[in-house]
Amino acid sequence: MKIAIIGAGLAGLACARALAASGHQVRLFDKGRAAGGRLATRRLEHDGQTIRFDHGAQYLRVRHAGFGRLLAEQGCQPWPRSEDGEDGPRLVPVPAMSALPRALAQGLDLTTGVHVAALRRQEEGWMLGHVPAAVVKGPIAPPGLEPVWEGPFDAVALTAPAPQSAALLAVPAPDLAEALEVVEYAPCWSWMAAFAEPLPLPDTLRPDLGPIGWAARNNAKPGREGPEAWVVQTAPQWSREHLESSPEQVSAALRAVLRAPEPLVQAAHRWRFSLVERALGRPCLWDAGLKLGVAGDFCLAGRAESAFLSGEALAQAMRS
Ligand SMILES: Cc1cc2nc3c(=O)[nH]c(=O)nc-3n(C[C@H](O)[C@H](O)[C@H](O)COP(=O)(O)OP(=O)(O)OC[C@H]3O[C@@H](n4cnc5c(N)ncnc54)[C@H](O)[C@@H]3O)c2cc1C
């Protein structure tokens, strides 16, 4: 089959690799600059030096052997100092979170920087319309942009976060779109800041109250280099209340809470669909009649391993 996969996060990559391994012709499309989605690393420049921050997923935990094998093959390393180690070790790709999706995308046919804005079924198969990601400001492309059409494809897998996949499915597959309505996410702001001196804090913080949900000394992770660099992620309630704040307002508020000095360099990133609060409760959706499928972390639970398992489950459903 000729298959299009929308989204090259872990779910899309897992699905693509499994389908390509069984001889299908797979094309991936992603609006980001590279594969990875929420397995992300931001680079900030200071004084001729590039400082890297894992500003999406912080670490990976393994519950299923297949995911464990993948992380071992990819050289992921344990990140010690686990204050909550009952769940097994925290693993991180080296030298940055984005190294994992980058490695998984190798050899796959991936088009980046394109926002898929329309999906249309014709007699010959599925057509997929995309616009340059740079012209789309929100999570959903506004109507009226003339897309570039690709296809026909025999089947399409959608692995964007549920609301974005639902928007694409609304016309060609309203039942699938409706099934995704149960999924709920919390948003999250990630503040990235580098400092001239180490902050007087432990390597990770998970305060129970207030704006901060999690904070980590990024340069303490294995294989990281560079100056004192922090990633601070906001708690769900605070994130909802400050969803429309500016990056500058968020940065100032978090800096004040940490009583941090003036950073060498800083940035804030808003994740509208960050952590899944209510999942679908099924590994994936596959409509064999329409040849349309849906996968993503939101099918099972809000963590990277669930995205991987969901992508693999969809590939299996598509092959059978
Ligand atoms: C702040 C934060 C902290 C986290 N911490 C952890 C953690 O510590 N451990 C853990 O296991 N998990 C963590 N997670 C969750 C983890 O990152 C996700 O579960 C996982 O990465 C989801 O993978 P996915 O492939 O389902 O979705 P995504 O990674 O979101 O991939 C979807 C892809 O679809 C693309 N896309 C969307 N719409 C379109 C469109 N219209 N056209 C083209 N492309 C499109 C996006 O660009 C994206 O690349 C965290 C997430 C966030 C945001």
mmCIF file of C-alpha atoms and ligand atoms in Angstrom:
data_model
loop_
_atom_site.group_PDB
_atom_site.id
_atom_site.type_symbol
_atom_site.label_atom_id
_atom_site.label_comp_id
_atom_site.label_asym_id
_atom_site.label_seq_id
_atom_site.Cartn_x
_atom_site.Cartn_y
_atom_site.Cartn_z
ATOM 1 C CA MET A 1 0.000 0.000 0.000
ATOM 2 C CA LYS A 2 0.925 3.658 -0.458
ATOM 3 C CA ILE A 3 0.376 5.156 2.983
ATOM 4 C CA ALA A 4 0.464 8.754 4.239
ATOM 5 C CA ILE A 5 1.166 9.414 7.907
ATOM 6 C CA ILE A 6 0.303 12.808 9.339
ATOM 7 C CA GLY A 7 2.609 13.643 12.264
ATOM 8 C CA ALA A 8 6.181 12.464 12.864
ATOM 9 C CA GLY A 9 6.118 12.313 16.656
ATOM 10 C CA LEU A 10 6.842 8.995 18.322
ATOM 11 C CA ALA A 11 3.459 7.523 17.286
ATOM 12 C CA GLY A 12 3.879 8.452 13.613
ATOM 13 C CA LEU A 13 7.480 7.240 13.568
ATOM 14 C CA ALA A 14 6.623 3.913 15.219
ATOM 15 C CA CYS A 15 3.780 3.391 12.746
ATOM 16 C CA ALA A 16 5.946 4.356 9.758
ATOM 17 C CA ARG A 17 8.839 2.096 10.747
ATOM 18 C CA ALA A 18 6.575 -0.912 11.255
ATOM 19 C CA LEU A 19 4.777 -0.380 7.935
ATOM 20 C CA ALA A 20 7.977 0.280 5.993
ATOM 21 C CA ALA A 21 9.515 -2.865 7.486
ATOM 22 C CA SER A 22 6.681 -4.889 5.981
ATOM 23 C CA GLY A 23 7.243 -3.419 2.534
ATOM 24 C CA HIS A 24 4.649 -0.645 2.391
ATOM 25 C CA GLN A 25 5.456 2.661 0.732
ATOM 26 C CA VAL A 26 5.178 5.251 3.499
ATOM 27 C CA ARG A 27 5.305 9.052 3.440
ATOM 28 C CA LEU A 28 5.354 11.127 6.631
ATOM 29 C CA PHE A 29 4.235 14.773 6.829
ATOM 30 C CA ASP A 30 4.916 17.050 9.803
ATOM 31 C CA LYS A 31 4.452 20.732 10.462
ATOM 32 C CA GLY A 32 7.540 20.902 12.642
ATOM 33 C CA ARG A 33 11.069 21.635 11.474
ATOM 34 C CA ALA A 34 12.104 18.052 12.221
ATOM 35 C CA ALA A 35 10.613 14.807 13.471
ATOM 36 C CA GLY A 36 9.862 14.530 17.185
ATOM 37 C CA GLY A 37 6.718 16.435 18.159
ATOM 38 C CA ARG A 38 6.694 16.627 21.947
ATOM 39 C CA LEU A 39 10.031 14.776 22.174
ATOM 40 C CA ALA A 40 11.670 18.110 21.562
ATOM 41 C CA THR A 41 14.885 20.032 22.092
ATOM 42 C CA ARG A 42 15.217 23.818 21.736
ATOM 43 C CA ARG A 43 18.576 25.411 20.936
ATOM 44 C CA LEU A 44 19.324 28.900 22.253
ATOM 45 C CA GLU A 45 22.449 30.841 21.348
ATOM 46 C CA HIS A 46 24.574 32.718 23.883
ATOM 47 C CA ASP A 47 27.965 34.234 23.205
ATOM 48 C CA GLY A 48 28.614 31.983 20.219
ATOM 49 C CA GLN A 49 27.611 28.912 22.217
ATOM 50 C CA THR A 50 24.558 26.719 21.522
ATOM 51 C CA ILE A 51 22.693 25.723 24.692
ATOM 52 C CA ARG A 52 20.200 22.859 24.392
ATOM 53 C CA PHE A 53 17.027 22.384 26.422
ATOM 54 C CA ASP A 54 14.680 19.370 26.391
ATOM 55 C CA HIS A 55 11.534 21.461 26.612
ATOM 56 C CA GLY A 56 8.934 18.736 25.951
ATOM 57 C CA ALA A 57 9.175 15.226 27.416
ATOM 58 C CA GLN A 58 11.753 15.097 30.193
ATOM 59 C CA TYR A 59 12.554 11.417 30.416
ATOM 60 C CA LEU A 60 11.235 8.035 29.303
ATOM 61 C CA ARG A 61 10.061 5.129 31.400
ATOM 62 C CA VAL A 62 9.741 1.560 30.160
ATOM 63 C CA ARG A 63 6.795 -0.697 30.948
ATOM 64 C CA HIS A 64 6.826 -2.817 27.765
ATOM 65 C CA ALA A 65 9.740 -4.885 26.483
ATOM 66 C CA GLY A 66 9.514 -3.610 22.883
ATOM 67 C CA PHE A 67 9.949 0.005 23.965
ATOM 68 C CA GLY A 68 12.801 -1.021 26.272
ATOM 69 C CA ARG A 69 14.581 -2.751 23.374
ATOM 70 C CA LEU A 70 14.181 0.334 21.185
ATOM 71 C CA LEU A 71 15.624 2.657 23.854
ATOM 72 C CA ALA A 72 18.528 0.279 24.480
ATOM 73 C CA GLU A 73 19.281 0.039 20.733
ATOM 74 C CA GLN A 74 19.239 3.830 20.533
ATOM 75 C CA GLY A 75 21.717 4.213 23.388
ATOM 76 C CA CYS A 76 19.360 5.913 25.857
ATOM 77 C CA GLN A 77 20.977 6.275 29.276
ATOM 78 C CA PRO A 78 19.603 6.168 32.811
ATOM 79 C CA TRP A 79 19.212 9.530 34.484
ATOM 80 C CA PRO A 80 19.953 8.788 38.143
ATOM 81 C CA ARG A 81 18.774 10.787 41.175
ATOM 82 C CA SER A 82 15.315 9.306 40.694
ATOM 83 C CA GLU A 83 13.290 10.459 43.659
ATOM 84 C CA ASP A 84 10.355 8.393 42.388
ATOM 85 C CA GLY A 85 12.143 5.254 41.286
ATOM 86 C CA GLU A 86 9.400 2.691 41.972
ATOM 87 C CA ASP A 87 8.508 2.928 38.296
ATOM 88 C CA GLY A 88 11.942 1.858 37.041
ATOM 89 C CA PRO A 89 14.772 4.088 35.919
ATOM 90 C CA ARG A 90 14.273 7.318 34.018
ATOM 91 C CA LEU A 91 15.976 7.043 30.630
ATOM 92 C CA VAL A 92 17.062 9.857 28.334
ATOM 93 C CA PRO A 93 18.315 9.928 24.749
ATOM 94 C CA VAL A 94 21.814 11.386 24.388
ATOM 95 C CA PRO A 95 22.871 14.133 23.786
ATOM 96 C CA ALA A 96 19.305 15.526 23.729
ATOM 97 C CA MET A 97 15.697 14.324 23.659
ATOM 98 C CA SER A 98 15.419 15.093 19.935
ATOM 99 C CA ALA A 99 18.181 12.554 19.191
ATOM 100 C CA LEU A 100 15.700 9.697 19.521
ATOM 101 C CA PRO A 101 13.114 10.830 16.923
ATOM 102 C CA ARG A 102 15.896 11.987 14.629
ATOM 103 C CA ALA A 103 17.441 8.525 14.654
ATOM 104 C CA LEU A 104 14.061 6.837 14.192
ATOM 105 C CA ALA A 105 13.278 9.058 11.178
ATOM 106 C CA GLN A 106 16.415 8.014 9.335
ATOM 107 C CA GLY A 107 15.623 6.246 6.091
ATOM 108 C CA LEU A 108 11.959 7.298 6.171
ATOM 109 C CA ASP A 109 10.387 9.585 3.564
ATOM 110 C CA LEU A 110 9.591 12.634 5.721
ATOM 111 C CA THR A 111 8.388 16.053 4.573
ATOM 112 C CA THR A 112 8.691 18.707 7.316
ATOM 113 C CA GLY A 113 7.393 22.277 7.600
ATOM 114 C CA VAL A 114 4.022 21.375 6.091
ATOM 115 C CA HIS A 115 0.743 21.740 7.948
ATOM 116 C CA VAL A 116 -1.765 19.201 6.640
ATOM 117 C CA ALA A 117 -4.966 21.216 6.323
ATOM 118 C CA ALA A 118 -7.328 18.942 4.378
ATOM 119 C CA LEU A 119 -8.071 15.319 3.672
ATOM 120 C CA ARG A 120 -10.214 14.324 0.690
ATOM 121 C CA ARG A 121 -11.335 10.947 -0.659
ATOM 122 C CA GLN A 122 -11.369 10.471 -4.415
ATOM 123 C CA GLU A 123 -11.985 7.410 -6.532
ATOM 124 C CA GLU A 124 -8.241 6.666 -6.775
ATOM 125 C CA GLY A 125 -7.652 7.055 -3.046
ATOM 126 C CA TRP A 126 -6.932 9.662 -0.358
ATOM 127 C CA MET A 127 -5.598 13.110 -1.218
ATOM 128 C CA LEU A 128 -3.896 15.175 1.443
ATOM 129 C CA GLY A 129 -3.642 18.968 1.182
ATOM 130 C CA HIS A 130 -0.912 20.902 2.988
ATOM 131 C CA VAL A 131 0.064 24.536 3.440
ATOM 132 C CA PRO A 132 3.399 25.951 4.649
ATOM 133 C CA ALA A 133 3.488 25.572 8.431
ATOM 134 C CA ALA A 134 4.980 29.061 8.708
ATOM 135 C CA VAL A 135 1.698 30.689 7.588
ATOM 136 C CA VAL A 136 -0.451 28.880 10.178
ATOM 137 C CA LYS A 137 -0.586 30.711 13.485
ATOM 138 C CA GLY A 138 -2.799 28.463 15.646
ATOM 139 C CA PRO A 139 -3.044 24.691 16.074
ATOM 140 C CA ILE A 140 -5.646 24.376 13.263
ATOM 141 C CA ALA A 141 -5.109 25.872 9.788
ATOM 142 C CA PRO A 142 -7.677 28.609 9.018
ATOM 143 C CA PRO A 143 -9.947 27.978 6.004
ATOM 144 C CA GLY A 144 -9.204 29.737 2.726
ATOM 145 C CA LEU A 145 -5.543 28.764 2.313
ATOM 146 C CA GLU A 146 -4.978 27.034 -1.028
ATOM 147 C CA PRO A 147 -3.253 23.723 -0.261
ATOM 148 C CA VAL A 148 -0.736 21.718 -2.232
ATOM 149 C CA TRP A 149 -2.300 18.312 -2.865
ATOM 150 C CA GLU A 150 -0.404 15.013 -2.450
ATOM 151 C CA GLY A 151 -1.613 11.547 -3.334
ATOM 152 C CA PRO A 152 -3.464 9.427 -4.060
ATOM 153 C CA PHE A 153 -2.736 7.238 -1.033
ATOM 154 C CA ASP A 154 -4.357 3.858 -0.318
ATOM 155 C CA ALA A 155 -4.519 4.600 3.408
ATOM 156 C CA VAL A 156 -3.873 7.462 5.838
ATOM 157 C CA ALA A 157 -2.746 7.380 9.480
ATOM 158 C CA LEU A 158 -3.353 10.486 11.600
ATOM 159 C CA THR A 159 -1.038 10.853 14.599
ATOM 160 C CA ALA A 160 -1.427 14.547 15.480
ATOM 161 C CA PRO A 161 -2.909 15.371 18.917
ATOM 162 C CA ALA A 162 -6.608 14.404 19.055
ATOM 163 C CA PRO A 163 -8.170 17.865 18.423
ATOM 164 C CA GLN A 164 -5.939 18.395 15.381
ATOM 165 C CA SER A 165 -6.716 14.943 13.956
ATOM 166 C CA ALA A 166 -10.426 15.460 14.685
ATOM 167 C CA ALA A 167 -10.402 18.734 12.696
ATOM 168 C CA LEU A 168 -8.994 16.890 9.667
ATOM 169 C CA LEU A 169 -11.466 14.020 10.018
ATOM 170 C CA ALA A 170 -14.607 16.140 10.529
ATOM 171 C CA VAL A 171 -15.690 16.049 6.859
ATOM 172 C CA PRO A 172 -14.362 12.735 5.475
ATOM 173 C CA ALA A 173 -14.883 10.608 8.623
ATOM 174 C CA PRO A 174 -17.226 12.292 11.139
ATOM 175 C CA ASP A 175 -17.560 9.087 13.211
ATOM 176 C CA LEU A 176 -13.818 8.908 13.814
ATOM 177 C CA ALA A 177 -13.746 12.639 14.588
ATOM 178 C CA GLU A 178 -16.551 12.205 17.108
ATOM 179 C CA ALA A 179 -14.790 9.283 18.794
ATOM 180 C CA LEU A 180 -11.870 11.606 19.582
ATOM 181 C CA GLU A 181 -14.048 14.105 21.442
ATOM 182 C CA VAL A 182 -13.605 12.288 24.778
ATOM 183 C CA VAL A 183 -9.868 13.038 24.826
ATOM 184 C CA GLU A 184 -8.768 15.838 27.156
ATOM 185 C CA TYR A 185 -5.380 17.501 27.554
ATOM 186 C CA ALA A 186 -3.757 19.865 30.014
ATOM 187 C CA PRO A 187 -1.713 22.669 28.493
ATOM 188 C CA CYS A 188 1.773 23.469 29.757
ATOM 189 C CA TRP A 189 4.318 26.258 29.529
ATOM 190 C CA SER A 190 8.007 25.327 29.399
ATOM 191 C CA TRP A 191 10.449 28.018 30.499
ATOM 192 C CA MET A 192 14.050 27.505 29.389
ATOM 193 C CA ALA A 193 16.789 29.568 31.016
ATOM 194 C CA ALA A 194 20.583 29.376 31.247
ATOM 195 C CA PHE A 195 22.564 31.000 34.058
ATOM 196 C CA ALA A 196 26.143 32.048 34.698
ATOM 197 C CA GLU A 197 26.232 30.225 38.062
ATOM 198 C CA PRO A 198 24.537 27.036 39.360
ATOM 199 C CA LEU A 199 21.198 27.704 41.105
ATOM 200 C CA PRO A 200 21.107 26.495 44.743
ATOM 201 C CA LEU A 201 18.508 23.809 43.948
ATOM 202 C CA PRO A 202 18.447 20.006 43.619
ATOM 203 C CA ASP A 203 18.593 18.622 40.047
ATOM 204 C CA THR A 204 14.827 18.074 39.873
ATOM 205 C CA LEU A 205 11.863 19.704 41.590
ATOM 206 C CA ARG A 206 8.264 18.590 41.606
ATOM 207 C CA PRO A 207 6.504 21.031 43.944
ATOM 208 C CA ASP A 208 2.956 20.154 44.940
ATOM 209 C CA LEU A 209 1.495 23.627 44.723
ATOM 210 C CA GLY A 210 1.808 26.823 42.755
ATOM 211 C CA PRO A 211 2.783 27.515 39.179
ATOM 212 C CA ILE A 212 5.574 24.957 38.853
ATOM 213 C CA GLY A 213 4.724 21.347 38.056
ATOM 214 C CA TRP A 214 8.264 20.176 37.347
ATOM 215 C CA ALA A 215 11.708 21.702 37.015
ATOM 216 C CA ALA A 216 15.010 20.110 36.053
ATOM 217 C CA ARG A 217 18.641 21.056 35.675
ATOM 218 C CA ASN A 218 18.935 20.068 32.015
ATOM 219 C CA ASN A 219 22.732 20.013 32.045
ATOM 220 C CA ALA A 220 22.666 17.350 34.805
ATOM 221 C CA LYS A 221 21.187 14.788 32.434
ATOM 222 C CA PRO A 222 23.652 12.251 31.004
ATOM 223 C CA GLY A 223 25.590 13.334 27.929
ATOM 224 C CA ARG A 224 24.628 17.030 28.198
ATOM 225 C CA GLU A 225 27.215 19.775 28.040
ATOM 226 C CA GLY A 226 27.228 23.501 28.591
ATOM 227 C CA PRO A 227 26.333 25.971 31.327
ATOM 228 C CA GLU A 228 23.714 25.792 34.057
ATOM 229 C CA ALA A 229 20.476 25.281 32.082
ATOM 230 C CA TRP A 230 16.969 24.811 33.500
ATOM 231 C CA VAL A 231 13.665 23.644 32.085
ATOM 232 C CA VAL A 232 10.700 24.657 34.222
ATOM 233 C CA GLN A 233 7.245 23.303 33.342
ATOM 234 C CA THR A 234 4.026 24.752 34.696
ATOM 235 C CA ALA A 235 1.350 22.876 36.610
ATOM 236 C CA PRO A 236 -1.954 22.169 34.750
ATOM 237 C CA GLN A 237 -4.135 24.630 36.681
ATOM 238 C CA TRP A 238 -1.675 27.514 36.384
ATOM 239 C CA SER A 239 -1.142 26.665 32.696
ATOM 240 C CA ARG A 240 -4.877 26.905 32.012
ATOM 241 C CA GLU A 241 -5.132 30.235 33.820
ATOM 242 C CA HIS A 242 -2.120 31.632 31.922
ATOM 243 C CA LEU A 243 -2.648 29.984 28.535
ATOM 244 C CA GLU A 244 -2.932 33.324 26.726
ATOM 245 C CA SER A 245 -0.165 35.092 28.669
ATOM 246 C CA SER A 246 2.878 36.190 26.701
ATOM 247 C CA PRO A 247 6.148 34.238 26.870
ATOM 248 C CA GLU A 248 7.681 37.258 28.630
ATOM 249 C CA GLN A 249 4.977 37.274 31.343
ATOM 250 C CA VAL A 250 5.375 33.536 31.920
ATOM 251 C CA SER A 251 9.177 33.792 32.057
ATOM 252 C CA ALA A 252 8.998 36.634 34.590
ATOM 253 C CA ALA A 253 6.486 34.797 36.793
ATOM 254 C CA LEU A 254 8.525 31.578 36.897
ATOM 255 C CA ARG A 255 11.792 33.383 37.451
ATOM 256 C CA ALA A 256 10.228 35.150 40.438
ATOM 257 C CA VAL A 257 9.008 31.862 41.957
ATOM 258 C CA LEU A 258 12.474 30.310 41.656
ATOM 259 C CA ARG A 259 14.130 33.545 42.843
ATOM 260 C CA ALA A 260 16.527 33.066 39.947
ATOM 261 C CA PRO A 261 19.014 35.722 38.812
ATOM 262 C CA GLU A 262 18.905 37.346 35.368
ATOM 263 C CA PRO A 263 19.366 34.482 32.838
ATOM 264 C CA LEU A 264 22.099 34.553 30.206
ATOM 265 C CA VAL A 265 19.415 33.548 27.727
ATOM 266 C CA GLN A 266 15.790 32.430 28.056
ATOM 267 C CA ALA A 267 12.644 31.471 26.131
ATOM 268 C CA ALA A 268 9.175 30.119 26.896
ATOM 269 C CA HIS A 269 7.198 27.632 24.824
ATOM 270 C CA ARG A 270 3.464 26.974 25.117
ATOM 271 C CA TRP A 271 2.241 23.400 24.629
ATOM 272 C CA ARG A 272 -1.501 23.608 24.011
ATOM 273 C CA PHE A 273 -1.870 19.819 23.989
ATOM 274 C CA SER A 274 0.691 18.725 26.520
ATOM 275 C CA LEU A 275 -0.319 15.954 28.889
ATOM 276 C CA VAL A 276 -3.279 13.687 28.225
ATOM 277 C CA GLU A 277 -5.737 13.916 31.129
ATOM 278 C CA ARG A 278 -8.410 11.702 29.602
ATOM 279 C CA ALA A 279 -7.411 9.031 27.078
ATOM 280 C CA LEU A 280 -9.436 7.141 24.507
ATOM 281 C CA GLY A 281 -8.855 3.801 26.239
ATOM 282 C CA ARG A 282 -8.040 1.906 23.027
ATOM 283 C CA PRO A 283 -4.608 1.391 21.432
ATOM 284 C CA CYS A 284 -5.692 3.018 18.148
ATOM 285 C CA LEU A 285 -8.656 3.543 15.804
ATOM 286 C CA TRP A 286 -8.755 1.906 12.371
ATOM 287 C CA ASP A 287 -11.612 2.102 9.884
ATOM 288 C CA ALA A 288 -10.888 -0.737 7.458
ATOM 289 C CA GLY A 289 -13.611 0.427 5.045
ATOM 290 C CA LEU A 290 -12.327 3.977 4.761
ATOM 291 C CA LYS A 291 -8.680 2.938 5.241
ATOM 292 C CA LEU A 292 -8.200 5.684 7.797
ATOM 293 C CA GLY A 293 -6.522 5.249 11.170
ATOM 294 C CA VAL A 294 -5.722 7.300 14.250
ATOM 295 C CA ALA A 295 -2.873 6.827 16.743
ATOM 296 C CA GLY A 296 -1.093 8.880 19.389
ATOM 297 C CA ASP A 297 -0.333 8.948 23.095
ATOM 298 C CA PHE A 298 -3.936 10.051 23.726
ATOM 299 C CA CYS A 299 -5.183 6.581 22.772
ATOM 300 C CA LEU A 300 -3.663 5.005 25.900
ATOM 301 C CA ALA A 301 -2.004 7.501 28.278
ATOM 302 C CA GLY A 302 -0.015 10.711 28.227
ATOM 303 C CA ARG A 303 3.510 9.408 27.943
ATOM 304 C CA ALA A 304 5.991 8.693 25.210
ATOM 305 C CA GLU A 305 5.810 4.927 25.547
ATOM 306 C CA SER A 306 2.051 5.045 24.933
ATOM 307 C CA ALA A 307 2.624 6.983 21.706
ATOM 308 C CA PHE A 308 5.074 4.310 20.547
ATOM 309 C CA LEU A 309 2.701 1.449 21.425
ATOM 310 C CA SER A 310 -0.228 3.192 19.748
ATOM 311 C CA GLY A 311 1.731 3.770 16.531
ATOM 312 C CA GLU A 312 2.758 0.127 16.437
ATOM 313 C CA ALA A 313 -0.816 -1.012 17.147
ATOM 314 C CA LEU A 314 -2.114 1.053 14.239
ATOM 315 C CA ALA A 315 0.521 -0.384 11.880
ATOM 316 C CA GLN A 316 -0.551 -3.869 12.908
ATOM 317 C CA ALA A 317 -4.227 -3.058 12.328
ATOM 318 C CA MET A 318 -3.425 -1.588 8.900
ATOM 319 C CA ARG A 319 -1.448 -4.666 7.881
ATOM 320 C CA SER A 320 -4.123 -7.182 8.856
HETATM 321 C C1 LIG B 1 5.909 19.548 28.575
HETATM 322 C C2 LIG B 1 5.794 18.083 28.353
HETATM 323 C C3 LIG B 1 6.416 17.193 29.233
HETATM 324 C C4 LIG B 1 6.309 15.819 29.019
HETATM 325 N N1 LIG B 1 6.999 14.968 29.838
HETATM 326 C C5 LIG B 1 7.010 13.644 29.544
HETATM 327 C C6 LIG B 1 7.890 12.760 30.242
HETATM 328 O O1 LIG B 1 8.680 13.183 31.081
HETATM 329 N N2 LIG B 1 7.824 11.431 29.925
HETATM 330 C C7 LIG B 1 6.987 10.943 28.962
HETATM 331 O O2 LIG B 1 6.994 9.731 28.716
HETATM 332 N N3 LIG B 1 6.171 11.763 28.282
HETATM 333 C C8 LIG B 1 6.183 13.102 28.532
HETATM 334 N N4 LIG B 1 5.404 13.946 27.799
HETATM 335 C C9 LIG B 1 4.457 13.368 26.840
HETATM 336 C C10 LIG B 1 5.170 12.879 25.565
HETATM 337 O O3 LIG B 1 5.966 13.907 25.057
HETATM 338 C C11 LIG B 1 4.085 12.487 24.578
HETATM 339 O O4 LIG B 1 3.284 11.471 25.161
HETATM 340 C C12 LIG B 1 4.615 11.942 23.234
HETATM 341 O O5 LIG B 1 5.746 12.628 22.799
HETATM 342 C C13 LIG B 1 3.464 12.042 22.237
HETATM 343 O O6 LIG B 1 3.847 11.524 20.979
HETATM 344 P P1 LIG B 1 2.800 11.551 19.781
HETATM 345 O O7 LIG B 1 3.507 11.034 18.581
HETATM 346 O O8 LIG B 1 1.542 10.887 20.215
HETATM 347 O O9 LIG B 1 2.409 13.096 19.578
HETATM 348 P P2 LIG B 1 3.331 14.337 19.221
HETATM 349 O O10 LIG B 1 4.695 14.159 19.743
HETATM 350 O O11 LIG B 1 2.560 15.535 19.630
HETATM 351 O O12 LIG B 1 3.440 14.250 17.626
HETATM 352 C C14 LIG B 1 2.411 14.734 16.795
HETATM 353 C C15 LIG B 1 3.055 15.367 15.572
HETATM 354 O O13 LIG B 1 2.017 15.797 14.700
HETATM 355 C C16 LIG B 1 2.433 16.997 14.087
HETATM 356 N N5 LIG B 1 1.215 17.673 13.599
HETATM 357 C C17 LIG B 1 0.140 18.091 14.311
HETATM 358 N N6 LIG B 1 -0.795 18.607 13.496
HETATM 359 C C18 LIG B 1 -0.300 18.509 12.249
HETATM 360 C C19 LIG B 1 -0.792 18.883 10.954
HETATM 361 N N7 LIG B 1 -2.018 19.409 10.799
HETATM 362 N N8 LIG B 1 -0.005 18.681 9.889
HETATM 363 C C20 LIG B 1 1.236 18.117 10.014
HETATM 364 N N9 LIG B 1 1.749 17.738 11.209
HETATM 365 C C21 LIG B 1 0.991 17.932 12.293
HETATM 366 C C22 LIG B 1 3.171 17.745 15.176
HETATM 367 O O14 LIG B 1 4.070 18.703 14.633
HETATM 368 C C23 LIG B 1 3.879 16.606 15.899
HETATM 369 O O15 LIG B 1 5.197 16.427 15.428
HETATM 370 C C24 LIG B 1 5.519 15.314 27.956
HETATM 371 C C25 LIG B 1 4.908 16.217 27.082
HETATM 372 C C26 LIG B 1 5.061 17.583 27.261
HETATM 373 C C27 LIG B 1 4.454 18.526 26.275
#
